[in-house]
Amino acid sequence: MTAIKGAGHVWLDGKQVTNLAEHAAFKGTFQTIQELLARIDDEPVGYKDAKLGKYVHQAFSIPTTKEQLLEKRAAFEAWSIQSFGMMSRLSDYAYALITGYYIDREEFAQYDATFPQKIERYYEQLKSERRLLTTAIADPQIDRSKPLTERPEHALLHVVEETTDGIYVSGAKMIATGAPYVDDILVNTPYSKAEEQEKFANFFIVSTQSPGLEIICRKSHAAQDLALYPLASQFDEMDAVVVFNRVFIPNDRIFIRGNAEGVVKAHRHQQLNELAHYQTVIRLLTKLKFVAGVTTAVAESIRVTEFLNVQQKVGELYMQVDTIEALLHTSETNGFVQENGVFTPSAVQLQVARNLGTSYYSRAISILKEIGAGGFTQLPSTLIERFEDEALQKQLETYYVGAASSAKQKTALFRIGWELVGSELGSRHDLYERFYTGDPFRIQSLFFENYDKLPLDDYLDTFLTKIQQREELLL
């Protein structure tokens, strides 16, 4: 089994964490990731790489047919189902990003002649060593009224020294989800101005063991009691700010150096990467199914499913699930072989699904709140069977019983619901699903920019032409 090292300098509650795998805030998630990695050795998660002679994650496969694309789907589904969609930034997403850069590597040679060779080496290393990877693209929120090119130097990650072997960088990046658990972080600053591009416009991957790299964690939402906190005890993937204090980046990990046009294109490539987006939509679908299932079970446990308004609300969740599933299926059906021979899902349906997801999840959580209502706040602070007074235990088994479930079953179900709607972990997931794709307004603007509007114009022209023809006949 692949051992997870974790990052070198991780800070939580003002203290450096020295043994991540055994620390209460990280232990449960370490175990979850370890179990997921073990599945690479079997299908459908893994496939046997002919060059390496061993199993690697399907995220690295390059599909040339729809059937091969569906093999990737099975792998993405396997990981997301095992984590119930609650691990938003597992490395299969980042693996798909790197695979996309590897596929299109020659396009970036114009910005850095060494890009194709470097990304190929890293792609092979990543899948061979089963390294874990995440991303850190956003800059600290200091003054968002100013565009990237007008922000002060300290607000942007920048080069402080260059040597023949690489560069030293200082600054910070935010929203590095999963950073404590990974080996590497993909970093880009889409600095668009040619002036000072040598300092700011750089695209590289940094090892989390690098001296001077500090990972500043948010408050932990993890728990240790699996029975009381089945989600928080397994799936707190952690979010962090990454601080660079003269961190050395060797040349072989610098993919674009000092080229504004190149880093902007690399950033746009990440925003439009169909194979990576395919993974995110599969995970979203899994998560929506999970919330719909929990909501249905909560409703049935207190027998409110007979009420028309409850049926309408829960039915809305089913429509969410079927809408995303239909978009995913259509993206596969409308997929095609690109000029480079790669079969990719249709980008339009994936973008629609991702955009809908930013509002679907928060709506789903709102419906779960309405169905469970005050029942979520009436849970005892521990399991009924843990009460020291046996007589009181029996009373609680009477008062907490459900219409179609025992008190133990019902309270266990409501605890899952509470973690989704009322806990710190649940609030974090609501926030994450709203903004993980980026600013929803900007993303929808990007969708407008890239949408093929010609068929709409043609359709309207056909209508206007028919009107004109009818007018001419009446003359």
Short mmCIF file of C-alpha atoms in Angstrom, two decimals:
data_model
loop_
_atom_site.label_atom_id
_atom_site.label_comp_id
_atom_site.label_asym_id
_atom_site.label_seq_id
_atom_site.Cartn_x
_atom_site.Cartn_y
_atom_site.Cartn_z
CA MET A 1 0.00 0.00 0.00
CA THR A 2 1.25 3.48 -0.93
CA ALA A 3 2.30 5.41 2.18
CA ILE A 4 1.10 9.00 2.49
CA LYS A 5 3.81 11.32 3.77
CA GLY A 6 1.83 14.53 3.94
CA ALA A 7 3.25 18.03 3.84
CA GLY A 8 6.34 19.20 5.72
CA HIS A 9 5.36 22.40 7.53
CA VAL A 10 1.67 22.31 8.51
CA TRP A 11 0.29 24.78 11.04
CA LEU A 12 -2.95 24.30 12.98
CA ASP A 13 -4.15 26.33 15.97
CA GLY A 14 -0.87 28.25 15.95
CA LYS A 15 1.27 25.13 16.34
CA GLN A 16 3.27 23.12 13.86
CA VAL A 17 1.90 19.61 13.39
CA THR A 18 4.74 17.11 13.40
CA ASN A 19 2.93 13.79 12.96
CA LEU A 20 0.02 14.43 10.62
CA ALA A 21 -1.09 10.83 10.22
CA GLU A 22 -1.65 10.46 13.98
CA HIS A 23 -2.94 13.96 14.74
CA ALA A 24 -6.63 14.04 15.68
CA ALA A 25 -7.44 16.69 13.07
CA PHE A 26 -5.95 14.70 10.18
CA LYS A 27 -5.97 11.03 11.14
CA GLY A 28 -9.43 10.17 9.81
CA THR A 29 -8.87 11.79 6.44
CA PHE A 30 -5.42 10.20 6.13
CA GLN A 31 -7.06 6.83 6.57
CA THR A 32 -9.75 7.65 3.99
CA ILE A 33 -7.18 8.70 1.39
CA GLN A 34 -5.09 5.62 2.13
CA GLU A 35 -8.11 3.40 1.45
CA LEU A 36 -8.85 5.23 -1.80
CA LEU A 37 -5.27 4.90 -3.02
CA ALA A 38 -5.36 1.15 -2.35
CA ARG A 39 -8.15 0.83 -4.91
CA ILE A 40 -5.81 1.91 -7.72
CA ASP A 41 -4.47 -1.64 -7.73
CA ASP A 42 -7.80 -2.92 -9.03
CA GLU A 43 -10.31 -2.01 -11.69
CA PRO A 44 -12.27 0.14 -12.18
CA VAL A 45 -10.09 2.74 -10.42
CA GLY A 46 -6.81 1.56 -11.90
CA TYR A 47 -5.58 0.30 -15.24
CA LYS A 48 -2.34 -1.45 -16.08
CA ASP A 49 0.03 1.01 -17.70
CA ALA A 50 1.92 -0.75 -20.50
CA LYS A 51 5.04 1.37 -20.05
CA LEU A 52 5.25 1.04 -16.26
CA GLY A 53 3.94 -2.50 -16.06
CA LYS A 54 1.77 -1.67 -13.04
CA TYR A 55 -1.61 -0.22 -12.20
CA VAL A 56 -2.09 3.55 -12.24
CA HIS A 57 -5.19 5.71 -11.77
CA GLN A 58 -7.62 5.89 -14.70
CA ALA A 59 -7.40 9.69 -14.46
CA PHE A 60 -4.11 9.37 -16.37
CA SER A 61 -5.61 7.40 -19.24
CA ILE A 62 -6.05 9.21 -22.56
CA PRO A 63 -9.34 8.07 -24.10
CA THR A 64 -9.66 7.67 -27.85
CA THR A 65 -13.19 6.21 -27.76
CA LYS A 66 -16.38 6.75 -25.81
CA GLU A 67 -15.92 3.32 -24.19
CA GLN A 68 -12.54 4.41 -22.82
CA LEU A 69 -14.09 7.63 -21.52
CA LEU A 70 -16.68 5.58 -19.66
CA GLU A 71 -13.85 3.62 -18.03
CA LYS A 72 -12.63 6.93 -16.60
CA ARG A 73 -16.15 7.62 -15.36
CA ALA A 74 -16.22 4.29 -13.52
CA ALA A 75 -12.96 5.21 -11.76
CA PHE A 76 -14.13 8.70 -10.81
CA GLU A 77 -17.42 7.25 -9.57
CA ALA A 78 -15.68 4.61 -7.46
CA TRP A 79 -13.71 7.22 -5.50
CA SER A 80 -16.59 9.67 -5.18
CA ILE A 81 -19.07 6.98 -4.09
CA GLN A 82 -16.68 5.72 -1.42
CA SER A 83 -16.40 9.28 -0.06
CA PHE A 84 -20.08 10.15 -0.79
CA GLY A 85 -18.94 13.15 -2.86
CA MET A 86 -17.70 14.80 0.34
CA MET A 87 -14.03 14.88 -0.73
CA SER A 88 -14.12 17.75 -3.18
CA ARG A 89 -10.46 17.92 -4.16
CA LEU A 90 -9.21 14.37 -4.26
CA SER A 91 -6.14 14.01 -6.46
CA ASP A 92 -8.09 12.44 -9.33
CA TYR A 93 -9.15 15.98 -10.24
CA ALA A 94 -5.56 17.25 -10.27
CA TYR A 95 -4.45 14.11 -12.11
CA ALA A 96 -6.96 14.97 -14.85
CA LEU A 97 -5.59 18.53 -14.99
CA ILE A 98 -2.04 17.30 -15.52
CA THR A 99 -3.24 14.77 -18.10
CA GLY A 100 -4.89 17.63 -19.96
CA TYR A 101 -1.68 19.66 -19.96
CA TYR A 102 0.22 16.57 -21.10
CA ILE A 103 -2.20 16.01 -24.00
CA ASP A 104 -1.89 19.66 -25.12
CA ARG A 105 1.77 20.04 -24.22
CA GLU A 106 2.91 21.17 -27.67
CA GLU A 107 0.50 24.14 -27.54
CA PHE A 108 2.51 25.59 -24.65
CA ALA A 109 5.94 25.21 -26.29
CA GLN A 110 5.56 28.71 -27.76
CA TYR A 111 5.58 30.14 -24.22
CA ASP A 112 8.32 27.90 -22.86
CA ALA A 113 10.24 25.58 -25.17
CA THR A 114 10.87 23.16 -22.29
CA PHE A 115 7.17 22.79 -21.38
CA PRO A 116 6.47 19.58 -23.38
CA GLN A 117 9.44 17.67 -21.95
CA LYS A 118 8.89 18.88 -18.39
CA ILE A 119 5.16 18.14 -18.26
CA GLU A 120 5.76 14.71 -19.77
CA ARG A 121 8.34 13.87 -17.10
CA TYR A 122 6.06 15.09 -14.33
CA TYR A 123 3.05 13.24 -15.78
CA GLU A 124 5.04 9.99 -15.74
CA GLN A 125 6.40 10.62 -12.24
CA LEU A 126 2.96 11.51 -10.86
CA LYS A 127 1.33 8.29 -12.03
CA SER A 128 4.33 6.06 -11.31
CA GLU A 129 4.93 7.26 -7.73
CA ARG A 130 1.25 7.85 -6.98
CA ARG A 131 2.08 11.31 -5.76
CA LEU A 132 -0.82 13.34 -4.38
CA LEU A 133 -1.44 16.74 -5.93
CA THR A 134 -3.67 19.75 -5.35
CA THR A 135 -3.87 23.29 -6.70
CA ALA A 136 -3.38 26.79 -5.27
CA ILE A 137 -4.34 29.40 -7.84
CA ALA A 138 -6.12 32.19 -5.94
CA ASP A 139 -4.31 35.15 -4.36
CA PRO A 140 -4.96 36.44 -0.82
CA GLN A 141 -8.07 38.61 -0.52
CA ILE A 142 -6.51 41.99 0.27
CA ASP A 143 -8.10 44.45 -2.14
CA ARG A 144 -10.26 42.71 -4.71
CA SER A 145 -11.39 46.03 -6.21
CA LYS A 146 -8.07 46.14 -8.05
CA PRO A 147 -7.19 43.85 -10.96
CA LEU A 148 -4.31 41.44 -10.53
CA THR A 149 -1.90 43.70 -12.39
CA GLU A 150 -2.55 46.66 -10.06
CA ARG A 151 -2.14 44.91 -6.74
CA PRO A 152 0.93 45.55 -4.56
CA GLU A 153 3.89 43.19 -4.74
CA HIS A 154 3.23 41.61 -1.36
CA ALA A 155 -0.26 40.60 -2.53
CA LEU A 156 1.14 38.43 -5.34
CA LEU A 157 3.46 35.47 -5.38
CA HIS A 158 6.65 36.72 -7.00
CA VAL A 159 10.22 35.78 -7.87
CA VAL A 160 12.80 37.24 -5.49
CA GLU A 161 15.89 35.59 -6.96
CA GLU A 162 16.83 33.57 -10.03
CA THR A 163 19.76 31.17 -10.32
CA THR A 164 20.96 28.77 -12.98
CA ASP A 165 19.15 25.96 -11.15
CA GLY A 166 15.78 27.62 -10.60
CA ILE A 167 13.97 30.47 -8.86
CA TYR A 168 13.19 31.57 -5.31
CA VAL A 169 9.64 32.80 -4.71
CA SER A 170 7.88 34.64 -1.88
CA GLY A 171 4.26 35.49 -1.27
CA ALA A 172 1.13 33.45 -0.65
CA LYS A 173 -1.63 31.48 -2.37
CA MET A 174 -5.01 30.56 -0.94
CA ILE A 175 -7.64 27.82 -1.04
CA ALA A 176 -5.15 24.97 -1.29
CA THR A 177 -7.74 22.33 -0.47
CA GLY A 178 -6.19 19.11 0.78
CA ALA A 179 -2.72 20.68 1.05
CA PRO A 180 -1.68 18.91 4.30
CA TYR A 181 -2.15 15.51 2.66
CA VAL A 182 -0.43 16.01 -0.69
CA ASP A 183 3.10 15.78 -2.08
CA ASP A 184 2.88 18.64 -4.57
CA ILE A 185 0.91 21.81 -5.27
CA LEU A 186 0.24 23.21 -8.73
CA VAL A 187 0.68 27.00 -8.64
CA ASN A 188 -0.15 29.59 -11.27
CA THR A 189 -0.47 33.37 -11.25
CA PRO A 190 -2.43 34.47 -14.35
CA TYR A 191 -0.67 37.85 -14.46
CA SER A 192 -1.67 39.36 -17.81
CA LYS A 193 0.64 42.39 -18.13
CA ALA A 194 3.93 42.07 -20.03
CA GLU A 195 5.63 44.53 -17.69
CA GLU A 196 7.05 42.71 -14.68
CA GLN A 197 5.95 39.38 -16.11
CA GLU A 198 9.35 37.93 -15.18
CA LYS A 199 8.50 38.54 -11.54
CA PHE A 200 4.84 37.57 -11.40
CA ALA A 201 3.85 35.45 -14.43
CA ASN A 202 5.01 31.95 -13.51
CA PHE A 203 3.47 28.49 -13.62
CA PHE A 204 5.13 25.76 -11.56
CA ILE A 205 4.67 22.83 -9.19
CA VAL A 206 6.13 22.96 -5.69
CA SER A 207 6.87 20.09 -3.32
CA THR A 208 5.12 20.38 0.04
CA GLN A 209 8.41 19.32 1.64
CA SER A 210 10.17 22.46 0.36
CA PRO A 211 12.02 24.55 2.99
CA GLY A 212 10.25 27.86 3.57
CA LEU A 213 6.82 26.53 2.48
CA GLU A 214 4.31 26.97 5.30
CA ILE A 215 0.77 25.54 5.13
CA ILE A 216 -1.63 27.55 7.30
CA CYS A 217 -4.77 25.53 7.99
CA ARG A 218 -8.21 26.84 8.75
CA LYS A 219 -9.92 25.59 11.91
CA SER A 220 -10.28 21.83 11.80
CA HIS A 221 -13.79 20.46 11.37
CA ALA A 222 -12.64 16.89 12.01
CA ALA A 223 -13.98 14.63 14.74
CA GLN A 224 -12.81 11.34 16.17
CA ASP A 225 -16.08 9.65 17.09
CA LEU A 226 -17.31 7.81 13.98
CA ALA A 227 -20.71 7.02 15.49
CA LEU A 228 -21.45 10.63 16.43
CA TYR A 229 -19.78 12.28 13.44
CA PRO A 230 -19.71 9.84 10.52
CA LEU A 231 -18.79 12.58 8.02
CA ALA A 232 -16.41 14.80 10.00
CA SER A 233 -14.49 11.78 11.27
CA GLN A 234 -13.60 10.70 7.73
CA PHE A 235 -13.89 13.52 5.23
CA ASP A 236 -12.48 16.83 6.49
CA GLU A 237 -10.14 17.45 3.55
CA MET A 238 -8.89 20.76 5.04
CA ASP A 239 -8.35 24.08 3.27
CA ALA A 240 -5.23 26.16 3.66
CA VAL A 241 -3.25 29.24 2.74
CA VAL A 242 0.23 28.44 1.45
CA VAL A 243 2.95 30.91 2.46
CA PHE A 244 6.20 31.01 0.46
CA ASN A 245 9.27 32.35 2.28
CA ARG A 246 12.01 32.27 -0.36
CA VAL A 247 10.93 28.83 -1.53
CA PHE A 248 13.19 27.30 -4.16
CA ILE A 249 11.54 25.96 -7.31
CA PRO A 250 13.94 23.84 -9.42
CA ASN A 251 13.97 24.32 -13.19
CA ASP A 252 12.39 20.95 -13.91
CA ARG A 253 9.25 22.02 -11.98
CA ILE A 254 8.94 25.42 -13.71
CA PHE A 255 6.67 24.96 -16.71
CA ILE A 256 6.19 28.57 -17.80
CA ARG A 257 8.69 31.19 -16.69
CA GLY A 258 7.97 34.91 -16.92
CA ASN A 259 5.41 34.83 -19.74
CA ALA A 260 2.13 36.63 -19.14
CA GLU A 261 0.37 35.26 -22.21
CA GLY A 262 1.47 31.74 -21.32
CA VAL A 263 0.27 31.74 -17.71
CA VAL A 264 -3.08 33.23 -18.71
CA LYS A 265 -3.52 30.48 -21.30
CA ALA A 266 -2.53 27.85 -18.72
CA HIS A 267 -5.14 29.27 -16.34
CA ARG A 268 -7.78 29.26 -19.08
CA HIS A 269 -6.82 25.69 -19.93
CA GLN A 270 -7.59 24.68 -16.34
CA GLN A 271 -10.95 26.45 -16.52
CA LEU A 272 -11.89 24.63 -19.73
CA ASN A 273 -10.30 21.21 -19.18
CA GLU A 274 -13.05 18.75 -20.18
CA LEU A 275 -11.47 15.71 -18.55
CA ALA A 276 -11.05 17.52 -15.22
CA HIS A 277 -14.56 18.96 -15.42
CA TYR A 278 -15.85 15.46 -16.15
CA GLN A 279 -14.52 14.39 -12.74
CA THR A 280 -16.09 17.37 -10.95
CA VAL A 281 -19.54 16.71 -12.42
CA ILE A 282 -19.36 13.02 -11.50
CA ARG A 283 -18.48 14.00 -7.93
CA LEU A 284 -21.28 16.59 -7.84
CA LEU A 285 -23.79 13.99 -9.00
CA THR A 286 -22.66 11.58 -6.28
CA LYS A 287 -23.00 14.27 -3.61
CA LEU A 288 -26.47 15.33 -4.75
CA LYS A 289 -27.58 11.69 -4.70
CA PHE A 290 -26.26 11.38 -1.15
CA VAL A 291 -28.14 14.47 0.06
CA ALA A 292 -31.31 13.35 -1.75
CA GLY A 293 -31.00 9.93 -0.11
CA VAL A 294 -30.51 11.39 3.37
CA THR A 295 -33.46 13.77 2.88
CA THR A 296 -35.72 10.95 1.69
CA ALA A 297 -34.77 8.79 4.67
CA VAL A 298 -35.34 11.64 7.13
CA ALA A 299 -38.76 12.32 5.62
CA GLU A 300 -39.73 8.66 5.74
CA SER A 301 -38.50 8.23 9.32
CA ILE A 302 -41.02 10.77 10.59
CA ARG A 303 -43.60 9.93 7.90
CA VAL A 304 -43.97 13.38 6.40
CA THR A 305 -43.78 11.88 2.91
CA GLU A 306 -47.59 11.83 2.87
CA PHE A 307 -47.68 15.65 2.76
CA LEU A 308 -47.90 17.18 -0.70
CA ASN A 309 -45.47 20.03 0.07
CA VAL A 310 -42.85 17.54 1.29
CA GLN A 311 -43.30 15.42 -1.83
CA GLN A 312 -42.75 18.53 -3.94
CA LYS A 313 -39.55 19.47 -2.11
CA VAL A 314 -38.03 16.01 -2.13
CA GLY A 315 -39.13 15.63 -5.75
CA GLU A 316 -37.10 18.75 -6.52
CA LEU A 317 -34.00 16.95 -5.25
CA TYR A 318 -34.72 14.04 -7.57
CA MET A 319 -35.01 16.50 -10.46
CA GLN A 320 -31.62 17.94 -9.51
CA VAL A 321 -30.07 14.47 -9.63
CA ASP A 322 -31.70 13.56 -12.94
CA THR A 323 -30.78 16.90 -14.51
CA ILE A 324 -27.08 16.53 -13.67
CA GLU A 325 -27.15 12.87 -14.70
CA ALA A 326 -28.78 13.78 -18.03
CA LEU A 327 -26.20 16.49 -18.67
CA LEU A 328 -23.39 14.06 -17.85
CA HIS A 329 -24.86 11.42 -20.17
CA THR A 330 -25.35 13.97 -22.95
CA SER A 331 -21.76 15.18 -22.59
CA GLU A 332 -20.67 11.59 -23.18
CA THR A 333 -23.08 11.03 -26.07
CA ASN A 334 -22.08 14.32 -27.72
CA GLY A 335 -18.40 13.69 -27.07
CA PHE A 336 -16.11 13.51 -30.07
CA VAL A 337 -12.58 12.77 -31.16
CA GLN A 338 -10.45 15.92 -31.19
CA GLU A 339 -7.83 16.64 -33.86
CA ASN A 340 -5.20 15.14 -31.56
CA GLY A 341 -7.11 11.84 -31.48
CA VAL A 342 -8.43 12.24 -27.92
CA PHE A 343 -12.10 11.51 -27.25
CA THR A 344 -13.45 14.17 -24.89
CA PRO A 345 -16.92 14.74 -23.44
CA SER A 346 -18.85 17.72 -24.74
CA ALA A 347 -17.74 20.81 -22.84
CA VAL A 348 -21.09 22.66 -22.98
CA GLN A 349 -23.08 20.16 -20.92
CA LEU A 350 -20.27 19.89 -18.35
CA GLN A 351 -20.16 23.67 -17.98
CA VAL A 352 -23.95 23.79 -17.55
CA ALA A 353 -23.81 21.09 -14.88
CA ARG A 354 -21.02 22.85 -13.01
CA ASN A 355 -22.86 26.18 -13.15
CA LEU A 356 -26.10 24.59 -11.91
CA GLY A 357 -24.19 22.89 -9.11
CA THR A 358 -23.27 26.23 -7.54
CA SER A 359 -26.95 26.77 -6.69
CA TYR A 360 -28.24 23.19 -6.64
CA TYR A 361 -26.27 22.12 -3.58
CA SER A 362 -27.27 25.06 -1.40
CA ARG A 363 -30.89 24.50 -2.44
CA ALA A 364 -30.63 20.80 -1.58
CA ILE A 365 -29.30 21.64 1.89
CA SER A 366 -32.08 24.17 2.37
CA ILE A 367 -34.68 21.48 1.57
CA LEU A 368 -33.05 19.04 3.99
CA LYS A 369 -33.25 21.72 6.69
CA GLU A 370 -36.96 22.24 6.00
CA ILE A 371 -37.75 18.53 6.10
CA GLY A 372 -35.82 17.72 9.31
CA ALA A 373 -36.61 21.10 10.86
CA GLY A 374 -36.48 21.14 14.67
CA GLY A 375 -35.62 17.46 14.76
CA PHE A 376 -32.02 18.35 14.03
CA THR A 377 -31.77 20.44 17.20
CA GLN A 378 -33.39 17.82 19.44
CA LEU A 379 -30.66 15.20 19.12
CA PRO A 380 -29.13 14.07 22.41
CA SER A 381 -25.48 15.00 22.81
CA THR A 382 -24.41 11.37 22.63
CA LEU A 383 -25.78 8.00 21.54
CA ILE A 384 -28.78 6.74 23.48
CA GLU A 385 -27.00 3.50 24.35
CA ARG A 386 -24.20 5.51 25.98
CA PHE A 387 -26.47 6.95 28.68
CA GLU A 388 -25.46 5.61 32.09
CA ASP A 389 -29.05 5.37 33.34
CA GLU A 390 -30.69 2.28 31.78
CA ALA A 391 -34.19 3.39 32.75
CA LEU A 392 -33.65 6.70 31.01
CA GLN A 393 -32.28 4.83 28.01
CA LYS A 394 -35.57 2.99 27.65
CA GLN A 395 -37.52 6.23 27.91
CA LEU A 396 -35.38 7.81 25.18
CA GLU A 397 -35.94 4.78 22.98
CA THR A 398 -39.62 5.59 23.28
CA TYR A 399 -39.42 9.34 22.68
CA TYR A 400 -36.84 9.28 19.88
CA VAL A 401 -38.41 6.44 17.94
CA GLY A 402 -39.44 7.13 14.36
CA ALA A 403 -42.62 6.23 12.52
CA ALA A 404 -40.80 3.51 10.62
CA SER A 405 -37.47 3.22 12.45
CA SER A 406 -36.03 2.56 15.88
CA ALA A 407 -34.72 5.39 18.04
CA LYS A 408 -31.17 4.25 17.30
CA GLN A 409 -31.76 4.26 13.53
CA LYS A 410 -33.58 7.58 13.53
CA THR A 411 -31.03 9.47 15.64
CA ALA A 412 -28.16 8.04 13.58
CA LEU A 413 -29.89 9.30 10.44
CA PHE A 414 -30.57 12.74 11.91
CA ARG A 415 -26.92 13.01 12.96
CA ILE A 416 -25.86 12.66 9.33
CA GLY A 417 -28.44 15.27 8.40
CA TRP A 418 -27.15 17.62 11.10
CA GLU A 419 -23.60 17.29 9.85
CA LEU A 420 -24.81 18.36 6.42
CA VAL A 421 -27.01 21.27 7.48
CA GLY A 422 -25.77 22.57 10.83
CA SER A 423 -22.18 21.60 11.53
CA GLU A 424 -19.02 23.50 10.68
CA LEU A 425 -18.22 20.83 8.12
CA GLY A 426 -21.63 21.24 6.52
CA SER A 427 -21.32 25.03 6.32
CA ARG A 428 -17.90 24.65 4.73
CA HIS A 429 -19.34 22.35 2.05
CA ASP A 430 -22.17 24.78 1.30
CA LEU A 431 -19.62 27.55 0.83
CA TYR A 432 -17.31 25.33 -1.21
CA GLU A 433 -19.97 24.22 -3.70
CA ARG A 434 -21.01 27.83 -4.29
CA PHE A 435 -17.53 29.05 -5.18
CA TYR A 436 -15.15 26.18 -6.01
CA THR A 437 -15.57 26.78 -9.75
CA GLY A 438 -14.71 30.45 -9.22
CA ASP A 439 -16.87 33.54 -9.11
CA PRO A 440 -20.25 32.28 -10.49
CA PHE A 441 -20.75 35.53 -12.42
CA ARG A 442 -17.34 35.27 -14.08
CA ILE A 443 -17.82 31.59 -14.85
CA GLN A 444 -21.20 32.21 -16.47
CA SER A 445 -19.66 35.10 -18.39
CA LEU A 446 -16.97 32.71 -19.61
CA PHE A 447 -19.72 30.31 -20.64
CA PHE A 448 -21.37 33.11 -22.64
CA GLU A 449 -18.05 33.95 -24.26
CA ASN A 450 -17.37 30.38 -25.38
CA TYR A 451 -20.93 29.34 -26.30
CA ASP A 452 -21.57 28.64 -29.99
CA LYS A 453 -24.24 31.24 -30.77
CA LEU A 454 -24.27 30.69 -34.55
CA PRO A 455 -27.03 28.02 -34.51
CA LEU A 456 -29.23 30.43 -32.54
CA ASP A 457 -28.64 33.17 -35.12
CA ASP A 458 -29.35 30.75 -37.95
CA TYR A 459 -32.58 29.63 -36.30
CA LEU A 460 -33.74 33.23 -35.89
CA ASP A 461 -32.76 34.06 -39.49
CA THR A 462 -34.88 31.12 -40.68
CA PHE A 463 -37.87 32.48 -38.76
CA LEU A 464 -37.40 36.04 -40.08
CA THR A 465 -36.97 34.75 -43.61
CA LYS A 466 -40.26 32.86 -43.39
CA ILE A 467 -42.02 35.97 -42.10
CA GLN A 468 -40.60 37.97 -45.00
CA GLN A 469 -41.71 35.33 -47.49
CA ARG A 470 -45.25 35.37 -46.10
CA GLU A 471 -45.39 39.16 -46.34
CA GLU A 472 -44.30 39.01 -49.95
CA LEU A 473 -47.03 36.47 -50.76
CA LEU A 474 -49.66 38.79 -49.28
CA LEU A 475 -48.58 41.69 -51.48
#
